[in-house]
Amino acid sequence: MIRCLAIDDEPLALQQIVAYINKVPFLELAAQCQSALEARAFLENETADAIFCDINMPDLNGMDFVKSLVVPPLVVFTTAYSEYAVEGFRVNAVDYLLKPFGLQDFQRAANRLKERLENVPTVSSISTDSDVLFLKTDYRIDKVNIPDIRYVEAMSEYLKVWLENEHKPIITLLSMKKMEERLPDYFMRIHRSYIINLNKIQEVNKNRVIMDAETYLPIGDMYKEAFQAYLETKFLGK
């Protein structure tokens, strides 16, 4: 099922989108919102695979709302103004529905969502190179050299992958478990929210791992024993 968020400031238009979502077997309504601000608040605590979003709304228009999301769901814009179409596709919208639209047009957009989700890889490796990952982020696929990964941070349904010499992380829809299974043995999970590259540790101070002057990562209680065992294999001196 594709979890959908419906956003429109016009009650009748919102009601129509909700009705159409309920008519498509592979769509599931996650929530309905009457403003982009309400939708933003929802996405802070919940997830959606796709959003049907009106563009011309007060306070925060749909286009700016989508651009503000760190990792936006797939987007179908709905609007009565055709001049937004080009800008909509510039932000890689899956489809653009011009009001008034019927069920047939909505079904077309839903099929495009389904096709996009079915053909998006999340994480894979090149069989001839065990030190490479491909991570899906936003609407592109980034190649990552595994030794360059400093640490991985869990963020709800997403992961932040922090790389050497990069100030911003790669953000990808993936579970910690899958990432942990894919990474080589010089990576270790030290907390439910952190996997670290053991080669990138600068210091261990009490219950924290220091990766650099600004990055102090906690060691979770259930991971202390395994991490201490690793340290003992590397420790020299009394």
PDB file of C-alpha atoms in Angstrom:
ATOM      1  CA  MET A   1       0.000   0.000   0.000  1.00  0.00           C
ATOM      2  CA  ILE A   2       1.134   3.538  -0.774  1.00  0.00           C
ATOM      3  CA  ARG A   3       0.543   5.830   2.218  1.00  0.00           C
ATOM      4  CA  CYS A   4      -0.760   9.160   0.915  1.00  0.00           C
ATOM      5  CA  LEU A   5      -1.066  12.605   2.438  1.00  0.00           C
ATOM      6  CA  ALA A   6      -3.778  14.835   0.942  1.00  0.00           C
ATOM      7  CA  ILE A   7      -3.243  18.608   1.234  1.00  0.00           C
ATOM      8  CA  ASP A   8      -5.651  21.312   0.072  1.00  0.00           C
ATOM      9  CA  ASP A   9      -6.997  24.442   1.749  1.00  0.00           C
ATOM     10  CA  GLU A  10     -10.345  24.097  -0.036  1.00  0.00           C
ATOM     11  CA  PRO A  11     -12.583  21.637   1.884  1.00  0.00           C
ATOM     12  CA  LEU A  12     -14.453  20.373  -1.202  1.00  0.00           C
ATOM     13  CA  ALA A  13     -11.232  19.831  -3.167  1.00  0.00           C
ATOM     14  CA  LEU A  14      -9.696  18.017  -0.195  1.00  0.00           C
ATOM     15  CA  GLN A  15     -12.795  15.867   0.134  1.00  0.00           C
ATOM     16  CA  GLN A  16     -12.516  14.909  -3.545  1.00  0.00           C
ATOM     17  CA  ILE A  17      -8.855  13.874  -3.250  1.00  0.00           C
ATOM     18  CA  VAL A  18      -9.652  11.778  -0.175  1.00  0.00           C
ATOM     19  CA  ALA A  19     -12.535  10.098  -2.016  1.00  0.00           C
ATOM     20  CA  TYR A  20     -10.307   9.284  -4.988  1.00  0.00           C
ATOM     21  CA  ILE A  21      -7.570   7.882  -2.738  1.00  0.00           C
ATOM     22  CA  ASN A  22     -10.138   5.577  -1.165  1.00  0.00           C
ATOM     23  CA  LYS A  23     -11.202   4.353  -4.621  1.00  0.00           C
ATOM     24  CA  VAL A  24      -7.703   3.217  -5.657  1.00  0.00           C
ATOM     25  CA  PRO A  25      -6.925  -0.222  -4.157  1.00  0.00           C
ATOM     26  CA  PHE A  26      -3.179   0.304  -3.683  1.00  0.00           C
ATOM     27  CA  LEU A  27      -3.502   3.750  -2.057  1.00  0.00           C
ATOM     28  CA  GLU A  28      -3.998   4.305   1.664  1.00  0.00           C
ATOM     29  CA  LEU A  29      -4.915   7.642   3.252  1.00  0.00           C
ATOM     30  CA  ALA A  30      -2.342   8.543   5.908  1.00  0.00           C
ATOM     31  CA  ALA A  31      -3.881  11.935   6.712  1.00  0.00           C
ATOM     32  CA  GLN A  32      -5.680  14.924   5.219  1.00  0.00           C
ATOM     33  CA  CYS A  33      -4.485  18.473   5.886  1.00  0.00           C
ATOM     34  CA  GLN A  34      -5.949  21.892   5.077  1.00  0.00           C
ATOM     35  CA  SER A  35      -2.602  23.681   4.992  1.00  0.00           C
ATOM     36  CA  ALA A  36       1.059  23.039   4.245  1.00  0.00           C
ATOM     37  CA  LEU A  37       1.884  23.967   7.850  1.00  0.00           C
ATOM     38  CA  GLU A  38      -0.467  21.263   9.108  1.00  0.00           C
ATOM     39  CA  ALA A  39       1.134  18.786   6.692  1.00  0.00           C
ATOM     40  CA  ARG A  40       4.625  19.743   7.868  1.00  0.00           C
ATOM     41  CA  ALA A  41       3.608  19.084  11.480  1.00  0.00           C
ATOM     42  CA  PHE A  42       2.247  15.667  10.466  1.00  0.00           C
ATOM     43  CA  LEU A  43       5.478  14.700   8.677  1.00  0.00           C
ATOM     44  CA  GLU A  44       7.553  15.590  11.714  1.00  0.00           C
ATOM     45  CA  ASN A  45       6.101  12.550  13.495  1.00  0.00           C
ATOM     46  CA  GLU A  46       4.680  10.342  10.747  1.00  0.00           C
ATOM     47  CA  THR A  47       5.684   9.156   7.283  1.00  0.00           C
ATOM     48  CA  ALA A  48       4.012   9.152   3.899  1.00  0.00           C
ATOM     49  CA  ASP A  49       5.089   7.591   0.622  1.00  0.00           C
ATOM     50  CA  ALA A  50       3.351  10.202  -1.493  1.00  0.00           C
ATOM     51  CA  ILE A  51       1.535  13.520  -1.202  1.00  0.00           C
ATOM     52  CA  PHE A  52      -1.242  15.024  -3.295  1.00  0.00           C
ATOM     53  CA  CYS A  53      -0.613  18.705  -2.738  1.00  0.00           C
ATOM     54  CA  ASP A  54      -2.399  21.859  -3.841  1.00  0.00           C
ATOM     55  CA  ILE A  55      -0.017  24.649  -4.847  1.00  0.00           C
ATOM     56  CA  ASN A  56      -1.912  27.888  -4.261  1.00  0.00           C
ATOM     57  CA  MET A  57      -2.439  27.915  -0.467  1.00  0.00           C
ATOM     58  CA  PRO A  58      -2.168  30.701   2.141  1.00  0.00           C
ATOM     59  CA  ASP A  59       0.775  31.057   4.561  1.00  0.00           C
ATOM     60  CA  LEU A  60       2.931  28.484   2.736  1.00  0.00           C
ATOM     61  CA  ASN A  61       2.231  27.432  -0.846  1.00  0.00           C
ATOM     62  CA  GLY A  62       2.575  23.824  -1.912  1.00  0.00           C
ATOM     63  CA  MET A  63       5.647  24.385  -4.087  1.00  0.00           C
ATOM     64  CA  ASP A  64       7.637  26.037  -1.298  1.00  0.00           C
ATOM     65  CA  PHE A  65       6.422  23.404   1.155  1.00  0.00           C
ATOM     66  CA  VAL A  66       7.795  20.565  -0.971  1.00  0.00           C
ATOM     67  CA  LYS A  67      11.080  22.405  -1.513  1.00  0.00           C
ATOM     68  CA  SER A  68      11.446  22.832   2.253  1.00  0.00           C
ATOM     69  CA  LEU A  69      11.298  19.098   2.981  1.00  0.00           C
ATOM     70  CA  VAL A  70      14.675  17.442   3.573  1.00  0.00           C
ATOM     71  CA  VAL A  71      13.475  14.160   2.083  1.00  0.00           C
ATOM     72  CA  PRO A  72      10.130  14.804   0.382  1.00  0.00           C
ATOM     73  CA  PRO A  73       7.738  11.965  -0.427  1.00  0.00           C
ATOM     74  CA  LEU A  74       6.790  11.505  -4.056  1.00  0.00           C
ATOM     75  CA  VAL A  75       4.638  14.449  -5.101  1.00  0.00           C
ATOM     76  CA  VAL A  76       1.554  14.929  -7.259  1.00  0.00           C
ATOM     77  CA  PHE A  77       0.634  18.603  -7.471  1.00  0.00           C
ATOM     78  CA  THR A  78      -3.006  19.666  -7.836  1.00  0.00           C
ATOM     79  CA  THR A  79      -3.910  23.203  -8.862  1.00  0.00           C
ATOM     80  CA  ALA A  80      -6.263  25.299 -10.941  1.00  0.00           C
ATOM     81  CA  TYR A  81      -3.381  27.280 -12.430  1.00  0.00           C
ATOM     82  CA  SER A  82      -1.619  25.745 -15.418  1.00  0.00           C
ATOM     83  CA  GLU A  83       1.349  28.131 -15.200  1.00  0.00           C
ATOM     84  CA  TYR A  84       2.658  26.104 -12.254  1.00  0.00           C
ATOM     85  CA  ALA A  85       3.137  22.989 -14.370  1.00  0.00           C
ATOM     86  CA  VAL A  86       6.695  23.692 -15.522  1.00  0.00           C
ATOM     87  CA  GLU A  87       7.846  24.647 -12.020  1.00  0.00           C
ATOM     88  CA  GLY A  88       6.171  21.523 -10.666  1.00  0.00           C
ATOM     89  CA  PHE A  89       8.204  19.263 -12.867  1.00  0.00           C
ATOM     90  CA  ARG A  90      11.361  21.170 -11.980  1.00  0.00           C
ATOM     91  CA  VAL A  91      11.017  19.814  -8.450  1.00  0.00           C
ATOM     92  CA  ASN A  92      10.588  16.361  -9.969  1.00  0.00           C
ATOM     93  CA  ALA A  93       6.874  15.960  -9.325  1.00  0.00           C
ATOM     94  CA  VAL A  94       5.541  12.594 -10.420  1.00  0.00           C
ATOM     95  CA  ASP A  95       2.470  14.186 -11.977  1.00  0.00           C
ATOM     96  CA  TYR A  96       0.484  17.404 -12.199  1.00  0.00           C
ATOM     97  CA  LEU A  97      -3.309  17.411 -11.979  1.00  0.00           C
ATOM     98  CA  LEU A  98      -5.077  20.490 -13.334  1.00  0.00           C
ATOM     99  CA  LYS A  99      -8.367  21.221 -11.556  1.00  0.00           C
ATOM    100  CA  PRO A 100     -11.033  20.194 -12.171  1.00  0.00           C
ATOM    101  CA  PHE A 101      -9.808  16.626 -12.690  1.00  0.00           C
ATOM    102  CA  GLY A 102     -11.711  13.357 -12.678  1.00  0.00           C
ATOM    103  CA  LEU A 103     -11.062   9.864 -11.374  1.00  0.00           C
ATOM    104  CA  GLN A 104      -9.416   8.787 -14.632  1.00  0.00           C
ATOM    105  CA  ASP A 105      -6.793  11.531 -14.347  1.00  0.00           C
ATOM    106  CA  PHE A 106      -6.279  10.726 -10.679  1.00  0.00           C
ATOM    107  CA  GLN A 107      -5.863   7.021 -11.479  1.00  0.00           C
ATOM    108  CA  ARG A 108      -3.185   7.919 -14.034  1.00  0.00           C
ATOM    109  CA  ALA A 109      -1.256   9.839 -11.395  1.00  0.00           C
ATOM    110  CA  ALA A 110      -1.674   6.991  -8.910  1.00  0.00           C
ATOM    111  CA  ASN A 111      -0.300   4.496 -11.448  1.00  0.00           C
ATOM    112  CA  ARG A 112       2.732   6.719 -11.975  1.00  0.00           C
ATOM    113  CA  LEU A 113       3.320   6.813  -8.227  1.00  0.00           C
ATOM    114  CA  LYS A 114       3.120   3.027  -8.074  1.00  0.00           C
ATOM    115  CA  GLU A 115       5.513   2.633 -10.993  1.00  0.00           C
ATOM    116  CA  ARG A 116       8.011   5.089  -9.474  1.00  0.00           C
ATOM    117  CA  LEU A 117       8.001   3.359  -6.082  1.00  0.00           C
ATOM    118  CA  GLU A 118       8.329  -0.106  -7.569  1.00  0.00           C
ATOM    119  CA  ASN A 119      11.365   0.918  -9.592  1.00  0.00           C
ATOM    120  CA  VAL A 120      13.283   2.895  -6.957  1.00  0.00           C
ATOM    121  CA  PRO A 121      16.203   1.013  -5.425  1.00  0.00           C
ATOM    122  CA  THR A 122      17.082   1.775  -1.809  1.00  0.00           C
ATOM    123  CA  VAL A 123      20.525   0.288  -1.314  1.00  0.00           C
ATOM    124  CA  SER A 124      22.683  -2.023  -3.391  1.00  0.00           C
ATOM    125  CA  SER A 125      26.268  -2.811  -4.141  1.00  0.00           C
ATOM    126  CA  ILE A 126      28.350  -3.413  -7.246  1.00  0.00           C
ATOM    127  CA  SER A 127      29.184  -7.105  -7.280  1.00  0.00           C
ATOM    128  CA  THR A 128      32.738  -6.458  -8.432  1.00  0.00           C
ATOM    129  CA  ASP A 129      33.416  -3.811  -5.754  1.00  0.00           C
ATOM    130  CA  SER A 130      32.531  -4.582  -2.136  1.00  0.00           C
ATOM    131  CA  ASP A 131      33.557  -1.071  -1.017  1.00  0.00           C
ATOM    132  CA  VAL A 132      30.737   0.712  -2.850  1.00  0.00           C
ATOM    133  CA  LEU A 133      27.090   1.390  -2.033  1.00  0.00           C
ATOM    134  CA  PHE A 134      24.365   3.069  -4.044  1.00  0.00           C
ATOM    135  CA  LEU A 135      21.960   5.060  -1.872  1.00  0.00           C
ATOM    136  CA  LYS A 136      18.647   6.498  -3.046  1.00  0.00           C
ATOM    137  CA  THR A 137      18.284  10.075  -1.843  1.00  0.00           C
ATOM    138  CA  ASP A 138      15.627  12.539  -2.926  1.00  0.00           C
ATOM    139  CA  TYR A 139      15.162  11.663  -6.615  1.00  0.00           C
ATOM    140  CA  ARG A 140      18.675  10.543  -7.455  1.00  0.00           C
ATOM    141  CA  ILE A 141      21.034   7.686  -6.618  1.00  0.00           C
ATOM    142  CA  ASP A 142      24.355   8.519  -4.969  1.00  0.00           C
ATOM    143  CA  LYS A 143      27.444   6.341  -5.183  1.00  0.00           C
ATOM    144  CA  VAL A 144      29.168   6.062  -1.809  1.00  0.00           C
ATOM    145  CA  ASN A 145      32.603   4.670  -1.063  1.00  0.00           C
ATOM    146  CA  ILE A 146      32.100   2.707   2.146  1.00  0.00           C
ATOM    147  CA  PRO A 147      35.506   3.628   3.704  1.00  0.00           C
ATOM    148  CA  ASP A 148      34.447   7.305   3.432  1.00  0.00           C
ATOM    149  CA  ILE A 149      31.465   6.755   5.749  1.00  0.00           C
ATOM    150  CA  ARG A 150      32.224   8.223   9.186  1.00  0.00           C
ATOM    151  CA  TYR A 151      28.993   7.190  10.875  1.00  0.00           C
ATOM    152  CA  VAL A 152      25.336   6.485  10.202  1.00  0.00           C
ATOM    153  CA  GLU A 153      22.576   8.161  12.199  1.00  0.00           C
ATOM    154  CA  ALA A 154      18.984   6.951  12.457  1.00  0.00           C
ATOM    155  CA  MET A 155      16.257   9.559  11.922  1.00  0.00           C
ATOM    156  CA  SER A 156      12.764   8.058  12.161  1.00  0.00           C
ATOM    157  CA  GLU A 157      12.276   6.051   8.930  1.00  0.00           C
ATOM    158  CA  TYR A 158      15.402   7.538   7.375  1.00  0.00           C
ATOM    159  CA  LEU A 159      19.164   7.353   7.820  1.00  0.00           C
ATOM    160  CA  LYS A 160      21.717  10.143   7.731  1.00  0.00           C
ATOM    161  CA  VAL A 161      24.979   8.889   6.230  1.00  0.00           C
ATOM    162  CA  TRP A 162      27.836  11.189   7.233  1.00  0.00           C
ATOM    163  CA  LEU A 163      30.858  11.100   4.934  1.00  0.00           C
ATOM    164  CA  GLU A 164      34.468  12.202   5.263  1.00  0.00           C
ATOM    165  CA  ASN A 165      35.031  15.817   4.139  1.00  0.00           C
ATOM    166  CA  GLU A 166      31.313  16.448   3.608  1.00  0.00           C
ATOM    167  CA  HIS A 167      29.372  18.970   5.704  1.00  0.00           C
ATOM    168  CA  LYS A 168      25.935  17.570   4.870  1.00  0.00           C
ATOM    169  CA  PRO A 169      24.824  13.948   5.175  1.00  0.00           C
ATOM    170  CA  ILE A 170      23.179  11.787   2.563  1.00  0.00           C
ATOM    171  CA  ILE A 171      19.620  11.114   3.711  1.00  0.00           C
ATOM    172  CA  THR A 172      18.045   7.874   2.547  1.00  0.00           C
ATOM    173  CA  LEU A 173      14.917   5.848   3.313  1.00  0.00           C
ATOM    174  CA  LEU A 174      16.408   2.713   4.859  1.00  0.00           C
ATOM    175  CA  SER A 175      16.414   0.776   8.123  1.00  0.00           C
ATOM    176  CA  MET A 176      19.405   0.581  10.469  1.00  0.00           C
ATOM    177  CA  LYS A 177      19.176  -3.202  10.323  1.00  0.00           C
ATOM    178  CA  LYS A 178      19.627  -3.312   6.546  1.00  0.00           C
ATOM    179  CA  MET A 179      22.496  -0.850   6.657  1.00  0.00           C
ATOM    180  CA  GLU A 180      24.175  -2.758   9.476  1.00  0.00           C
ATOM    181  CA  GLU A 181      23.925  -5.996   7.499  1.00  0.00           C
ATOM    182  CA  ARG A 182      25.525  -4.406   4.446  1.00  0.00           C
ATOM    183  CA  LEU A 183      28.463  -2.633   6.106  1.00  0.00           C
ATOM    184  CA  PRO A 184      31.780  -4.472   6.627  1.00  0.00           C
ATOM    185  CA  ASP A 185      33.170  -5.552  10.000  1.00  0.00           C
ATOM    186  CA  TYR A 186      35.060  -2.330  10.669  1.00  0.00           C
ATOM    187  CA  PHE A 187      31.682  -0.727  11.352  1.00  0.00           C
ATOM    188  CA  MET A 188      29.944  -1.234  14.691  1.00  0.00           C
ATOM    189  CA  ARG A 189      26.600  -0.243  16.117  1.00  0.00           C
ATOM    190  CA  ILE A 190      27.180   1.587  19.399  1.00  0.00           C
ATOM    191  CA  HIS A 191      23.657   2.890  19.988  1.00  0.00           C
ATOM    192  CA  ARG A 192      20.193   2.265  18.597  1.00  0.00           C
ATOM    193  CA  SER A 193      20.671   5.466  16.582  1.00  0.00           C
ATOM    194  CA  TYR A 194      24.343   5.191  15.558  1.00  0.00           C
ATOM    195  CA  ILE A 195      26.641   2.951  13.537  1.00  0.00           C
ATOM    196  CA  ILE A 196      30.262   4.142  13.463  1.00  0.00           C
ATOM    197  CA  ASN A 197      33.296   3.500  11.298  1.00  0.00           C
ATOM    198  CA  LEU A 198      35.768   2.186  13.871  1.00  0.00           C
ATOM    199  CA  ASN A 199      38.650   3.530  11.782  1.00  0.00           C
ATOM    200  CA  LYS A 200      37.341   7.090  12.197  1.00  0.00           C
ATOM    201  CA  ILE A 201      37.298   7.163  16.032  1.00  0.00           C
ATOM    202  CA  GLN A 202      39.472   9.905  17.509  1.00  0.00           C
ATOM    203  CA  GLU A 203      38.809   9.271  21.191  1.00  0.00           C
ATOM    204  CA  VAL A 204      36.680   7.294  23.617  1.00  0.00           C
ATOM    205  CA  ASN A 205      35.669   9.278  26.704  1.00  0.00           C
ATOM    206  CA  LYS A 206      33.519   7.521  29.314  1.00  0.00           C
ATOM    207  CA  ASN A 207      30.260   6.679  27.550  1.00  0.00           C
ATOM    208  CA  ARG A 208      30.941   8.673  24.405  1.00  0.00           C
ATOM    209  CA  VAL A 209      32.788   8.092  21.161  1.00  0.00           C
ATOM    210  CA  ILE A 210      34.425  11.249  19.818  1.00  0.00           C
ATOM    211  CA  MET A 211      34.582  11.316  16.029  1.00  0.00           C
ATOM    212  CA  ASP A 212      35.847  14.908  15.790  1.00  0.00           C
ATOM    213  CA  ALA A 213      35.836  18.137  17.774  1.00  0.00           C
ATOM    214  CA  GLU A 214      32.112  18.635  17.174  1.00  0.00           C
ATOM    215  CA  THR A 215      30.799  15.071  17.083  1.00  0.00           C
ATOM    216  CA  TYR A 216      30.264  13.185  20.352  1.00  0.00           C
ATOM    217  CA  LEU A 217      28.204  10.010  19.980  1.00  0.00           C
ATOM    218  CA  PRO A 218      26.676   8.144  22.959  1.00  0.00           C
ATOM    219  CA  ILE A 219      27.310   4.468  23.633  1.00  0.00           C
ATOM    220  CA  GLY A 220      24.030   2.711  24.384  1.00  0.00           C
ATOM    221  CA  ASP A 221      23.788   0.337  27.342  1.00  0.00           C
ATOM    222  CA  MET A 222      22.998  -2.715  25.221  1.00  0.00           C
ATOM    223  CA  TYR A 223      26.042  -2.069  22.989  1.00  0.00           C
ATOM    224  CA  LYS A 224      28.639  -1.315  25.711  1.00  0.00           C
ATOM    225  CA  GLU A 225      29.838  -4.874  26.184  1.00  0.00           C
ATOM    226  CA  ALA A 226      30.535  -5.502  22.486  1.00  0.00           C
ATOM    227  CA  PHE A 227      32.231  -2.127  22.082  1.00  0.00           C
ATOM    228  CA  GLN A 228      34.406  -2.688  25.174  1.00  0.00           C
ATOM    229  CA  ALA A 229      35.411  -6.103  23.819  1.00  0.00           C
ATOM    230  CA  TYR A 230      36.515  -4.437  20.581  1.00  0.00           C
ATOM    231  CA  LEU A 231      38.575  -1.859  22.507  1.00  0.00           C
ATOM    232  CA  GLU A 232      40.308  -4.567  24.482  1.00  0.00           C
ATOM    233  CA  THR A 233      41.533  -6.209  21.281  1.00  0.00           C
ATOM    234  CA  LYS A 234      43.214  -2.923  20.330  1.00  0.00           C
ATOM    235  CA  PHE A 235      44.389  -1.781  23.750  1.00  0.00           C
ATOM    236  CA  LEU A 236      48.123  -1.574  24.531  1.00  0.00           C
ATOM    237  CA  GLY A 237      49.474  -1.081  28.036  1.00  0.00           C
ATOM    238  CA  LYS A 238      48.135  -1.688  31.493  1.00  0.00           C
TER     239      LYS A 238
END
